[in-house]
Short mmCIF file of C-alpha atoms in Angstrom, two decimals:
data_model
loop_
_atom_site.label_atom_id
_atom_site.label_comp_id
_atom_site.label_asym_id
_atom_site.label_seq_id
_atom_site.Cartn_x
_atom_site.Cartn_y
_atom_site.Cartn_z
CA UNK A 1114 91.48 119.99 67.12
CA UNK A 1115 87.52 118.87 68.51
CA UNK A 1116 87.06 115.87 69.77
CA UNK A 1117 83.05 114.72 70.60
CA UNK A 1118 81.93 112.78 73.60
CA UNK A 1119 78.95 111.24 73.72
CA UNK A 1120 77.00 110.61 76.98
CA UNK A 1121 73.33 109.85 77.68
CA UNK A 1122 72.11 111.06 80.82
CA UNK A 1123 69.06 109.77 82.40
CA UNK A 1124 66.22 111.63 81.39
CA UNK A 1125 62.27 112.42 82.03
CA UNK A 1126 60.06 112.99 79.29
CA UNK A 1127 58.62 116.57 79.19
CA UNK A 1128 55.28 116.73 77.01
CA UNK A 1129 54.41 120.33 75.25
CA UNK A 1130 51.76 121.23 72.78
CA UNK A 1131 52.40 122.94 69.49
CA UNK A 1132 54.08 126.42 70.24
CA UNK A 1133 54.18 125.83 74.02
CA UNK A 1134 57.59 126.54 75.97
CA UNK A 1135 58.85 125.40 78.89
CA UNK A 1136 61.92 125.85 81.15
CA UNK A 1137 63.53 122.82 82.73
CA UNK A 1138 66.54 122.00 84.72
CA UNK A 1139 69.54 119.34 84.21
CA UNK A 1140 71.71 118.28 86.22
CA UNK A 1141 74.85 116.71 84.99
CA UNK A 1142 77.35 115.46 86.89
CA UNK A 1143 80.99 116.73 86.90
CA UNK A 1144 82.24 113.20 85.59
CA UNK A 1145 80.24 113.58 82.69
CA UNK A 1146 82.77 116.18 81.50
CA UNK A 1147 85.88 113.91 81.74
CA UNK A 1148 87.38 111.08 80.09
CA UNK A 1149 90.45 109.06 80.79
CA UNK A 1150 94.09 110.10 79.28
CA UNK A 1151 96.59 107.32 77.79
CA UNK A 1152 98.14 106.86 81.31
CA UNK A 1153 94.60 105.81 82.74
CA UNK A 1154 93.90 109.08 84.49
CA UNK A 1155 90.38 110.76 84.31
CA UNK A 1156 90.37 114.36 83.82
CA UNK A 1157 88.78 117.08 82.11
CA UNK A 1158 90.16 117.90 78.87
CA UNK A 1159 88.36 121.32 78.36
CA UNK A 1160 86.88 124.20 80.06
CA UNK A 1161 84.05 124.43 77.29
CA UNK A 1162 81.55 122.05 76.14
CA UNK A 1163 78.30 122.33 74.01
CA UNK A 1164 75.40 120.36 75.59
CA UNK A 1165 72.65 118.76 73.12
CA UNK A 1166 69.29 117.23 74.31
CA UNK A 1167 66.60 116.21 71.72
CA UNK A 1168 65.19 112.94 70.61
CA UNK A 1169 68.06 112.55 67.84
CA UNK A 1170 71.14 113.48 67.13
CA UNK A 1171 72.13 117.01 66.64
CA UNK A 1172 72.79 116.92 62.95
CA UNK A 1173 70.80 118.35 59.74
CA UNK A 1174 69.74 115.36 58.64
CA UNK A 1175 67.94 113.76 61.84
CA UNK A 1176 66.56 117.55 62.17
CA UNK A 1177 65.11 117.27 58.90
CA UNK A 1178 63.63 113.51 59.09
CA UNK A 1179 61.76 114.64 62.82
CA UNK A 1180 60.80 117.92 62.20
CA UNK A 1181 62.28 118.91 65.24
CA UNK A 1182 65.52 120.36 66.45
CA UNK A 1183 67.77 119.63 69.36
CA UNK A 1184 68.19 122.41 71.91
CA UNK A 1185 71.65 123.42 72.32
CA UNK A 1186 73.98 125.32 75.12
CA UNK A 1187 77.18 126.05 75.59
CA UNK A 1188 78.78 125.14 79.31
CA UNK A 1189 82.18 126.97 80.66
CA UNK A 1190 83.78 125.83 83.57
#
């Protein structure tokens, strides 16, 4: 079963011209990959995560409405 946990991280706006690209580094704290279990213990429930970055939710309708796609990367611990 796949569970989706959403966290919003502090961000900096990056402006690009049409067709321009740029590499950026984003620091994600270890705690962002954890949640609390039924007994109240905070822990990481997986060793694999998908990180999305963008101006909207990473779904097809939002991409169509905004004419943009979210950036996506896989994180493995």
